[in-house]
């Protein structure tokens, strides 16, 4: 969830994103302290299941491949032996001798004990091999000396995988004559350098895309079809962003009503918030509560209660921006506010955005077709576009340029500016916008390659496991297991050993 979306949803009517900016034609941004991390912390602290979430976060490392190996080893080593040793379906015949019954019980226990030994060896070899295999696979797909031998969609030499960057930069830092006060400082500096290097790589590829209309990985171009599909994805993303700027019927109704409540009580709010304590959260809370107790106006009580319902760290900004919202509402009506005029301004805003969406939809490359998808539990029809394999570079480049033009707006159009300013997608600065859109396309390609690498990595590890790791583990298990049993469980292993020796000598004569 974007921080902007949360910022706009914390007050009054709530919709999925930008729609809930209260009674304004601009993206209201409260002054959250600490940025995104602080917002996330505030949300988590108010959840009823916070303790459960903390527990899940503490073991989230289990969701990776290492976690899968350890969980499998745990099941093999601790759970499976119980069901083998006490299997009720494997038992001696009713007329069997006590020796035969004991032999069968020992056989089940002997077989059961193989599982934890197998689990330990598999865990050691598979978990131990995971790191070197990952480093090997990253090396051959990120180092340009080797990556050029792979398909271009696996070549990460121009846009390195983050873990590869972290490892290479970490090695450079260790060789530098620089002392860090703590490992935390070292990691912080490492993260900073990785972020810079990652951004520089993306920028370099984006600049080439902007110049030549294609993504170059080394001296190899990415297929025009792939780039066209990435552009289509960005078009869809920007259309979604535009739709989030629109106000639905419920929102129009709510905003119209709230605008009247705010403007009617403008003088009261200006006086109240002018004298409020700003540096003491507890004092501000008491100040607002006293204001609620001293008025009979239901609309004022509702607005003040909404402010109190939020975290104390944002209450001051909520108060201050209430005045900003009042001014914005009046400005949207060209200084002549009426509820009807404000409603018309919001409808005009929706119409402007409809026009932007239509222009973006006209940019899709390829042939449209409809598919059925599930959304919010319902089956709906969604339009997708099949990009032809022979799409030419000129079409790709022209579409990218048109995408930039359609996301640009004139800053002098104040009404449009109030809607689109700080949306993150639509901008009035053409240079910034062009850099952003080409960067977004390259980021999409980086994710596309990363997804390809995940599949390649998984298949490679399966092949390595079947051809190398598994034979070694099985061979070692066959050598270790009987010796371990003789050492630790001589009674059980002795019975089996005697039986083997007896069979070697031809059995009872």
Coordinates of C-alpha atoms in Angstrom, one line a residue:
X1 CA 0.0 0.0 0.0
X2 CA 1.4 3.4 -1.0
X3 CA 2.0 5.9 1.8
X4 CA 0.1 8.5 -0.1
X5 CA -2.9 6.2 -0.2
X6 CA -2.8 5.7 3.6
X7 CA -2.3 9.4 4.1
X8 CA -5.5 10.1 2.2
X9 CA -7.6 7.3 3.8
X10 CA -7.1 8.1 7.5
X11 CA -9.8 10.7 7.7
X12 CA -13.5 10.3 7.0
X13 CA -14.9 8.4 4.1
X14 CA -12.6 5.6 3.0
X15 CA -12.1 4.1 -0.4
X16 CA -9.3 2.0 -1.7
X17 CA -6.9 4.8 -2.5
X18 CA -6.8 8.4 -3.6
X19 CA -10.6 8.6 -3.6
X20 CA -10.6 9.2 0.2
X21 CA -8.8 12.5 0.1
X22 CA -11.2 14.5 2.2
X23 CA -13.1 17.3 0.4
X24 CA -10.2 18.4 -1.7
X25 CA -9.1 18.4 -5.3
X26 CA -5.5 17.8 -4.3
X27 CA -3.7 14.9 -2.7
X28 CA -3.7 15.8 1.0
X29 CA -0.6 14.6 2.8
X30 CA -0.5 14.7 6.6
X31 CA 2.9 15.2 8.2
X32 CA 3.7 11.7 9.4
X33 CA 6.8 11.5 11.5
X34 CA 9.3 8.9 10.4
X35 CA 7.9 8.3 7.0
X36 CA 6.8 4.9 5.7
X37 CA 8.2 2.9 8.6
X38 CA 6.4 5.1 11.1
X39 CA 3.1 4.7 9.3
X40 CA 3.5 0.9 9.1
X41 CA 4.4 0.8 12.8
X42 CA 1.3 2.8 13.7
X43 CA -0.9 0.5 11.7
X44 CA 0.6 -2.7 13.2
X45 CA 0.3 -1.3 16.8
X46 CA -3.4 -0.9 16.4
X47 CA -4.1 -4.4 15.1
X48 CA -5.7 -7.0 17.5
X49 CA -3.5 -9.7 16.2
X50 CA -0.2 -7.8 16.6
X51 CA 1.4 -10.5 18.8
X52 CA 0.6 -13.2 16.3
X53 CA 2.0 -11.1 13.5
X54 CA 5.2 -10.5 15.5
X55 CA 5.6 -14.3 16.0
X56 CA 5.1 -14.9 12.3
X57 CA 7.6 -12.2 11.4
X58 CA 10.2 -13.8 13.7
X59 CA 10.0 -17.0 11.7
X60 CA 9.5 -15.6 8.2
X61 CA 12.9 -16.8 7.2
X62 CA 11.3 -20.3 7.0
X63 CA 9.4 -19.3 3.9
X64 CA 12.5 -19.6 1.7
X65 CA 14.3 -22.6 0.3
X66 CA 16.3 -23.1 3.5
X67 CA 13.1 -23.1 5.5
X68 CA 11.6 -25.7 3.2
X69 CA 14.7 -27.9 3.6
X70 CA 14.6 -27.6 7.4
X71 CA 10.9 -28.2 7.7
X72 CA 11.2 -31.3 5.5
X73 CA 14.1 -32.6 7.6
X74 CA 12.1 -32.0 10.7
X75 CA 9.2 -34.0 9.4
X76 CA 11.4 -36.8 8.2
X77 CA 13.5 -36.9 11.3
X78 CA 10.9 -36.5 14.1
X79 CA 7.5 -37.2 12.7
X80 CA 8.0 -40.1 10.2
X81 CA 9.9 -42.4 12.7
X82 CA 6.9 -42.4 15.1
X83 CA 4.5 -43.7 12.4
X84 CA 7.0 -46.3 11.2
X85 CA 8.0 -47.6 14.6
X86 CA 4.4 -47.9 15.8
X87 CA 2.7 -48.8 12.5
X88 CA -0.3 -50.9 13.6
X89 CA -0.6 -52.5 10.2
X90 CA 2.8 -54.2 10.4
X91 CA 2.7 -56.9 13.1
X92 CA 3.5 -60.5 13.6
X93 CA 0.9 -63.3 13.0
X94 CA -1.2 -64.2 16.1
X95 CA 0.5 -67.7 16.2
X96 CA 4.0 -66.2 15.9
X97 CA 6.6 -67.1 18.5
X98 CA 7.8 -64.4 21.0
X99 CA 11.1 -64.3 19.2
X100 CA 9.4 -63.7 15.8
X101 CA 7.2 -60.9 17.4
X102 CA 10.3 -59.3 18.9
X103 CA 12.1 -59.6 15.6
X104 CA 9.3 -57.7 13.8
X105 CA 9.2 -55.0 16.5
X106 CA 13.0 -54.6 16.2
X107 CA 12.7 -54.4 12.4
X108 CA 10.2 -51.6 12.6
X109 CA 12.4 -49.7 15.1
X110 CA 15.5 -50.3 13.0
X111 CA 13.7 -49.0 9.9
X112 CA 12.3 -46.0 11.9
X113 CA 15.7 -44.9 13.1
X114 CA 16.9 -44.6 9.5
X115 CA 14.7 -41.6 9.1
X116 CA 16.4 -39.1 11.5
X117 CA 19.8 -40.1 10.2
X118 CA 18.6 -39.5 6.7
X119 CA 17.0 -36.2 7.7
X120 CA 20.3 -35.0 9.4
X121 CA 22.4 -35.9 6.4
X122 CA 19.9 -34.5 3.9
X123 CA 19.7 -31.3 5.9
X124 CA 23.4 -30.9 6.2
X125 CA 24.1 -31.6 2.5
X126 CA 21.1 -29.7 1.0
X127 CA 21.3 -26.7 3.3
X128 CA 25.1 -26.7 3.1
X129 CA 25.0 -26.8 -0.7
X130 CA 22.3 -24.2 -1.0
X131 CA 24.6 -21.2 -0.5
X132 CA 27.3 -22.4 -3.0
X133 CA 24.7 -23.3 -5.6
X134 CA 23.1 -19.9 -5.3
X135 CA 26.4 -18.1 -5.6
X136 CA 27.3 -20.3 -8.6
X137 CA 24.0 -19.6 -10.4
X138 CA 24.2 -15.9 -9.7
X139 CA 27.8 -15.8 -10.9
X140 CA 27.0 -17.3 -14.3
X141 CA 24.0 -15.0 -14.9
X142 CA 25.4 -11.8 -13.5
X143 CA 29.0 -11.8 -14.5
X144 CA 29.2 -10.6 -18.1
X145 CA 32.0 -13.0 -18.9
X146 CA 29.5 -15.9 -18.4
X147 CA 26.0 -14.4 -18.7
X148 CA 26.4 -13.7 -22.4
X149 CA 26.3 -17.5 -22.9
X150 CA 22.7 -17.6 -21.6
X151 CA 19.4 -16.4 -23.1
X152 CA 19.2 -12.6 -22.9
X153 CA 16.2 -12.8 -20.6
X154 CA 18.4 -14.6 -18.0
X155 CA 21.4 -12.2 -18.5
X156 CA 21.5 -10.0 -15.4
X157 CA 24.9 -8.4 -16.2
X158 CA 23.3 -5.0 -16.9
X159 CA 20.8 -5.2 -14.1
X160 CA 22.5 -7.2 -11.4
X161 CA 20.5 -9.3 -8.9
X162 CA 20.5 -7.5 -5.5
X163 CA 22.0 -10.4 -3.6
X164 CA 24.8 -10.5 -6.2
X165 CA 25.4 -6.8 -5.8
X166 CA 25.4 -7.1 -2.0
X167 CA 28.0 -9.8 -2.1
X168 CA 30.4 -8.0 -4.5
X169 CA 30.1 -4.7 -2.8
X170 CA 30.6 -6.3 0.6
X171 CA 33.8 -7.9 -0.6
X172 CA 35.0 -4.5 -1.8
X173 CA 34.2 -2.8 1.5
X174 CA 36.1 -5.5 3.5
X175 CA 39.2 -4.7 1.4
X176 CA 38.9 -1.0 2.1
X177 CA 40.9 0.6 4.9
X178 CA 37.8 1.8 6.7
X179 CA 36.7 0.9 10.2
X180 CA 33.0 0.9 11.2
X181 CA 31.8 1.4 14.7
X182 CA 29.5 -1.6 14.6
X183 CA 28.1 -4.3 12.2
X184 CA 24.9 -2.3 12.0
X185 CA 26.8 0.7 10.6
X186 CA 28.6 -1.6 8.1
X187 CA 25.2 -3.0 7.0
X188 CA 23.8 0.5 6.7
X189 CA 26.6 1.6 4.5
X190 CA 26.4 -1.6 2.4
X191 CA 22.7 -1.0 1.8
X192 CA 23.3 2.6 0.8
X193 CA 25.9 1.6 -1.7
X194 CA 23.8 -1.2 -3.1
X195 CA 20.9 1.2 -3.5
X196 CA 23.1 3.6 -5.4
X197 CA 24.6 1.0 -7.7
X198 CA 21.2 -0.5 -8.4
X199 CA 19.7 2.9 -9.2
X200 CA 22.7 3.7 -11.5
X201 CA 22.3 0.5 -13.4
X202 CA 18.6 1.1 -13.9
X203 CA 19.3 4.6 -15.0
X204 CA 21.9 3.6 -17.6
X205 CA 19.5 1.0 -19.2
X206 CA 16.6 3.5 -19.1
X207 CA 18.7 6.2 -20.8
X208 CA 19.6 3.8 -23.6
X209 CA 15.9 2.8 -23.9
X210 CA 14.9 6.4 -24.1
X211 CA 17.6 7.1 -26.8
X212 CA 17.3 4.0 -29.0
X213 CA 13.9 2.6 -28.2
X214 CA 15.2 -0.8 -27.0
X215 CA 16.6 -2.4 -23.8
X216 CA 20.2 -3.3 -24.3
X217 CA 21.9 -6.0 -22.1
X218 CA 25.5 -5.7 -23.0
X219 CA 25.6 -5.7 -26.8
X220 CA 22.4 -7.8 -27.1
X221 CA 18.9 -6.1 -27.6
X222 CA 15.8 -7.4 -25.8
X223 CA 13.1 -8.5 -28.2
X224 CA 10.7 -5.7 -29.3
X225 CA 7.8 -8.0 -28.3
X226 CA 9.1 -8.2 -24.7
X227 CA 9.6 -4.4 -24.5
X228 CA 6.1 -3.8 -26.0
X229 CA 4.6 -6.1 -23.3
X230 CA 6.4 -4.2 -20.6
X231 CA 5.0 -0.9 -22.0
X232 CA 1.5 -2.4 -22.0
X233 CA 2.0 -3.4 -18.3
X234 CA 2.9 0.2 -17.5
X235 CA -0.1 1.5 -19.4
X236 CA -2.3 -0.7 -17.3
X237 CA -0.6 0.4 -14.1
X238 CA -1.0 4.1 -15.0
X239 CA -4.7 3.6 -15.9
X240 CA -5.2 2.0 -12.5
X241 CA -3.5 5.0 -10.9
X242 CA -5.8 7.3 -12.8
X243 CA -8.9 5.4 -11.7
X244 CA -7.8 5.7 -8.1
X245 CA -7.9 9.5 -8.5
X246 CA -11.6 9.4 -9.3
X247 CA -14.4 9.7 -6.8
X248 CA -17.2 7.2 -6.8
X249 CA -20.9 8.0 -6.0
X250 CA -20.6 7.4 -2.3
X251 CA -17.5 9.6 -2.2
X252 CA -19.3 12.4 -4.0
X253 CA -22.1 12.2 -1.6
X254 CA -19.8 12.1 1.4
X255 CA -17.5 14.9 0.2
X256 CA -20.4 17.2 -0.6
X257 CA -21.8 16.8 2.9
X258 CA -18.4 17.2 4.6
X259 CA -17.5 20.2 2.6
X260 CA -20.7 22.0 3.9
X261 CA -19.8 20.9 7.5
X262 CA -16.3 22.3 7.1
X263 CA -17.0 25.6 5.3
X264 CA -20.0 26.4 7.5
X265 CA -17.8 26.0 10.6
X266 CA -14.8 27.7 9.1
X267 CA -14.5 30.5 11.6
X268 CA -14.8 28.1 14.6
X269 CA -12.1 25.7 13.3
X270 CA -9.7 28.5 12.4
X271 CA -10.0 30.0 15.9
X272 CA -9.8 26.6 17.6
X273 CA -6.7 25.4 15.8
X274 CA -5.0 28.7 16.0
X275 CA -4.7 28.5 19.8
X276 CA -4.1 24.7 20.1
X277 CA -0.9 23.3 21.8
X278 CA 1.3 21.9 19.1
X279 CA 4.3 20.4 21.0
X280 CA 2.5 18.3 23.6
X281 CA 0.4 15.4 22.3
X282 CA -1.3 14.8 25.7
X283 CA -2.1 18.5 26.0
X284 CA -3.5 18.6 22.5
X285 CA -5.7 15.5 23.3
X286 CA -7.2 17.3 26.3
X287 CA -7.6 20.5 24.3
X288 CA -9.7 18.7 21.6
X289 CA -11.7 16.8 24.2
X290 CA -12.6 20.0 26.0
X291 CA -13.6 21.6 22.7
X292 CA -15.9 18.6 22.1
X293 CA -17.5 18.9 25.5
X294 CA -18.1 22.7 25.1
X295 CA -20.0 22.6 21.8
X296 CA -23.5 21.3 20.9
X297 CA -22.7 21.3 17.2
X298 CA -22.9 17.6 16.0
X299 CA -20.9 18.3 12.9
X300 CA -18.0 19.8 14.9
X301 CA -18.1 16.9 17.4
X302 CA -17.9 14.4 14.5
X303 CA -14.9 16.0 12.9
X304 CA -13.0 16.5 16.2
X305 CA -13.8 12.8 17.2
X306 CA -12.3 11.6 13.9
X307 CA -9.1 13.6 14.7
X308 CA -9.0 12.0 18.2
X309 CA -9.5 8.5 16.7
X310 CA -6.1 8.7 15.1
X311 CA -2.6 8.2 16.5
X312 CA -1.5 11.1 18.7
X313 CA 1.5 11.7 16.5
X314 CA -0.7 12.9 13.6
X315 CA -3.4 14.8 15.4
X316 CA -1.6 18.1 15.1
X317 CA -1.2 17.8 11.4
X318 CA -4.9 16.7 11.1
X319 CA -5.9 19.9 12.8
X320 CA -3.7 22.1 10.7
X321 CA -4.7 20.5 7.4
X322 CA -8.4 20.8 8.2
X323 CA -7.9 24.6 7.5
X324 CA -6.0 23.7 4.3
X325 CA -8.9 21.5 3.2
X326 CA -11.4 24.3 3.8
X327 CA -9.3 26.7 1.7
X328 CA -9.0 24.0 -1.1
X329 CA -12.7 23.5 -1.2
X330 CA -13.4 27.2 -1.6
X331 CA -10.7 27.4 -4.2
X332 CA -12.2 24.5 -6.2
X333 CA -15.4 26.7 -6.4
X334 CA -13.4 29.7 -7.6
X335 CA -14.0 31.4 -4.2
X336 CA -17.8 31.1 -4.4
X337 CA -18.6 28.0 -2.4
X338 CA -21.9 26.2 -2.5
X339 CA -22.4 22.5 -2.0
X340 CA -23.7 22.3 -5.5
X341 CA -20.7 24.1 -7.0
X342 CA -18.3 21.8 -5.1
X343 CA -20.2 18.7 -6.4
X344 CA -19.9 20.0 -9.9
X345 CA -16.2 20.6 -9.5
X346 CA -15.7 17.0 -8.4
X347 CA -17.7 15.7 -11.3
X348 CA -15.6 17.8 -13.7
X349 CA -12.5 16.3 -12.1
X350 CA -13.9 12.8 -12.8
X351 CA -14.5 13.8 -16.4
X352 CA -11.0 15.0 -16.8
X353 CA -9.6 11.8 -15.5
X354 CA -12.0 9.8 -17.8
X355 CA -10.4 11.6 -20.7
X356 CA -6.9 10.7 -19.5
X357 CA -7.9 7.0 -19.1
X358 CA -9.3 6.9 -22.6
X359 CA -6.2 8.4 -24.1
X360 CA -4.1 5.8 -22.2
X361 CA -6.2 2.9 -23.4
X362 CA -5.7 3.9 -27.0
X363 CA -2.0 3.4 -26.6
X364 CA -2.0 -0.4 -26.0
X365 CA 0.1 -2.4 -28.5
X366 CA -1.4 -5.6 -29.9
X367 CA -4.8 -7.2 -30.4
X368 CA -7.3 -7.0 -27.6
X369 CA -9.1 -10.1 -26.3
X370 CA -11.2 -10.7 -23.1
X371 CA -10.5 -13.3 -20.4
X372 CA -12.4 -14.2 -17.3
X373 CA -10.7 -13.3 -14.0
X374 CA -11.8 -13.3 -10.4
X375 CA -11.9 -10.0 -8.6
X376 CA -13.3 -9.5 -5.1
X377 CA -14.8 -13.0 -5.3
X378 CA -16.6 -12.3 -8.5
X379 CA -15.8 -13.4 -12.1
X380 CA -15.4 -10.5 -14.4
X381 CA -14.1 -10.0 -18.0
X382 CA -10.7 -8.4 -18.4
X383 CA -9.2 -7.1 -21.6
X384 CA -5.7 -8.2 -22.4
X385 CA -3.5 -7.5 -25.4
X386 CA -1.6 -10.0 -27.5
X387 CA 1.5 -8.3 -28.8
X388 CA 2.6 -9.6 -32.3
X389 CA 6.0 -11.3 -32.4
X390 CA 7.0 -9.1 -35.4
X391 CA 6.3 -5.8 -33.7
X392 CA 8.9 -3.3 -34.9
X393 CA 11.1 -1.0 -32.9
X394 CA 9.5 2.1 -34.3
X395 CA 6.1 1.1 -32.9
X396 CA 7.6 0.4 -29.5
X397 CA 9.5 3.7 -29.4
X398 CA 6.5 5.8 -30.6
X399 CA 4.2 4.2 -28.0
X400 CA 6.7 4.9 -25.2
X401 CA 6.9 8.6 -26.3
X402 CA 3.1 8.8 -26.5
X403 CA 2.8 7.3 -23.0
X404 CA 5.0 10.1 -21.8
X405 CA 2.9 12.7 -23.5
X406 CA -0.4 11.3 -22.1
X407 CA 1.0 11.3 -18.6
X408 CA 2.1 14.9 -18.9
X409 CA -0.2 17.9 -18.0
X410 CA 0.1 21.6 -18.2
X411 CA 1.0 23.2 -14.8
X412 CA -0.9 26.3 -15.7
X413 CA -4.2 24.3 -15.6
X414 CA -4.8 24.8 -11.9
X415 CA -7.8 22.5 -11.6
X416 CA -5.9 19.6 -13.3
X417 CA -2.9 20.4 -11.3
X418 CA -4.8 20.0 -8.0
X419 CA -5.9 16.6 -9.2
X420 CA -2.7 15.2 -10.6
X421 CA 0.0 17.0 -8.5
X422 CA 2.0 14.6 -6.3
X423 CA 0.0 11.6 -7.7
X424 CA 3.4 9.9 -8.4
X425 CA 2.3 9.1 -12.0
X426 CA 1.2 12.3 -13.8
X427 CA 3.6 15.2 -13.8
X428 CA 3.9 18.7 -15.3
X429 CA 7.7 18.5 -15.6
X430 CA 8.3 16.7 -18.9
X431 CA 12.0 15.8 -18.2
X432 CA 11.2 14.3 -14.8
X433 CA 8.2 12.4 -16.3
X434 CA 10.2 11.0 -19.2
X435 CA 12.9 9.7 -16.9
X436 CA 10.3 8.2 -14.6
X437 CA 8.4 6.3 -17.3
X438 CA 11.4 4.8 -18.9
X439 CA 12.7 3.9 -15.5
X440 CA 9.4 2.2 -14.7
X441 CA 9.7 0.2 -17.9
X442 CA 13.2 -0.9 -17.0
X443 CA 12.2 -1.8 -13.4
X444 CA 9.4 -3.9 -15.0
X445 CA 12.0 -5.7 -17.1
X446 CA 14.2 -6.3 -14.1
X447 CA 11.3 -8.0 -12.4
X448 CA 10.6 -10.0 -15.5
X449 CA 14.2 -11.2 -15.6
X450 CA 14.2 -11.9 -11.9
X451 CA 11.0 -14.1 -12.3
X452 CA 12.8 -16.0 -15.2
X453 CA 15.8 -16.5 -12.9
X454 CA 13.7 -18.0 -10.1
X455 CA 12.4 -20.6 -12.5
X456 CA 15.8 -21.3 -13.9
X457 CA 17.3 -21.5 -10.3
X458 CA 14.6 -23.9 -9.1
X459 CA 15.1 -26.2 -12.1
X460 CA 18.9 -26.1 -11.8
X461 CA 18.7 -27.0 -8.1
X462 CA 16.4 -29.9 -8.8
X463 CA 18.9 -31.2 -11.5
X464 CA 21.9 -30.7 -9.2
X465 CA 20.0 -32.5 -6.4
X466 CA 19.1 -35.5 -8.5
X467 CA 22.4 -35.8 -10.2
X468 CA 24.9 -34.9 -7.4
X469 CA 23.5 -34.2 -4.0
X470 CA 21.1 -37.1 -3.7
X471 CA 23.5 -39.8 -4.8
X472 CA 26.1 -38.5 -2.3
X473 CA 23.6 -38.4 0.5
X474 CA 22.3 -41.9 -0.2
X475 CA 25.8 -43.3 -0.4
X476 CA 26.8 -41.7 2.9
X477 CA 23.6 -42.8 4.5
X478 CA 24.2 -46.4 3.6
X479 CA 27.7 -46.2 5.1
X480 CA 26.8 -44.2 8.3
X481 CA 23.5 -45.8 9.2
X482 CA 24.5 -49.3 10.1
X483 CA 27.6 -48.1 12.0
X484 CA 25.5 -45.6 14.0
X485 CA 23.0 -48.2 14.9
X486 CA 25.7 -50.6 16.1
X487 CA 27.2 -47.9 18.2
X488 CA 24.1 -46.4 19.7
X489 CA 21.5 -49.2 19.5
X490 CA 23.5 -52.4 19.7
X491 CA 20.5 -54.5 20.7
X492 CA 18.4 -53.6 17.7
X493 CA 21.3 -53.6 15.2
X494 CA 22.6 -56.8 16.7
X495 CA 19.4 -58.7 15.9
X496 CA 19.5 -57.4 12.3
X497 CA 23.2 -58.2 12.0
X498 CA 22.8 -61.7 13.2
X499 CA 20.0 -62.2 10.7
X500 CA 22.2 -60.9 7.9
X501 CA 25.0 -63.2 8.9
X502 CA 22.6 -66.1 9.0
X503 CA 21.3 -65.4 5.5
X504 CA 24.9 -65.2 4.2
X505 CA 25.7 -68.6 5.6
X506 CA 22.7 -70.2 3.9
X507 CA 20.2 -70.1 6.8
X508 CA 19.5 -73.1 9.1
X509 CA 20.6 -76.4 7.6

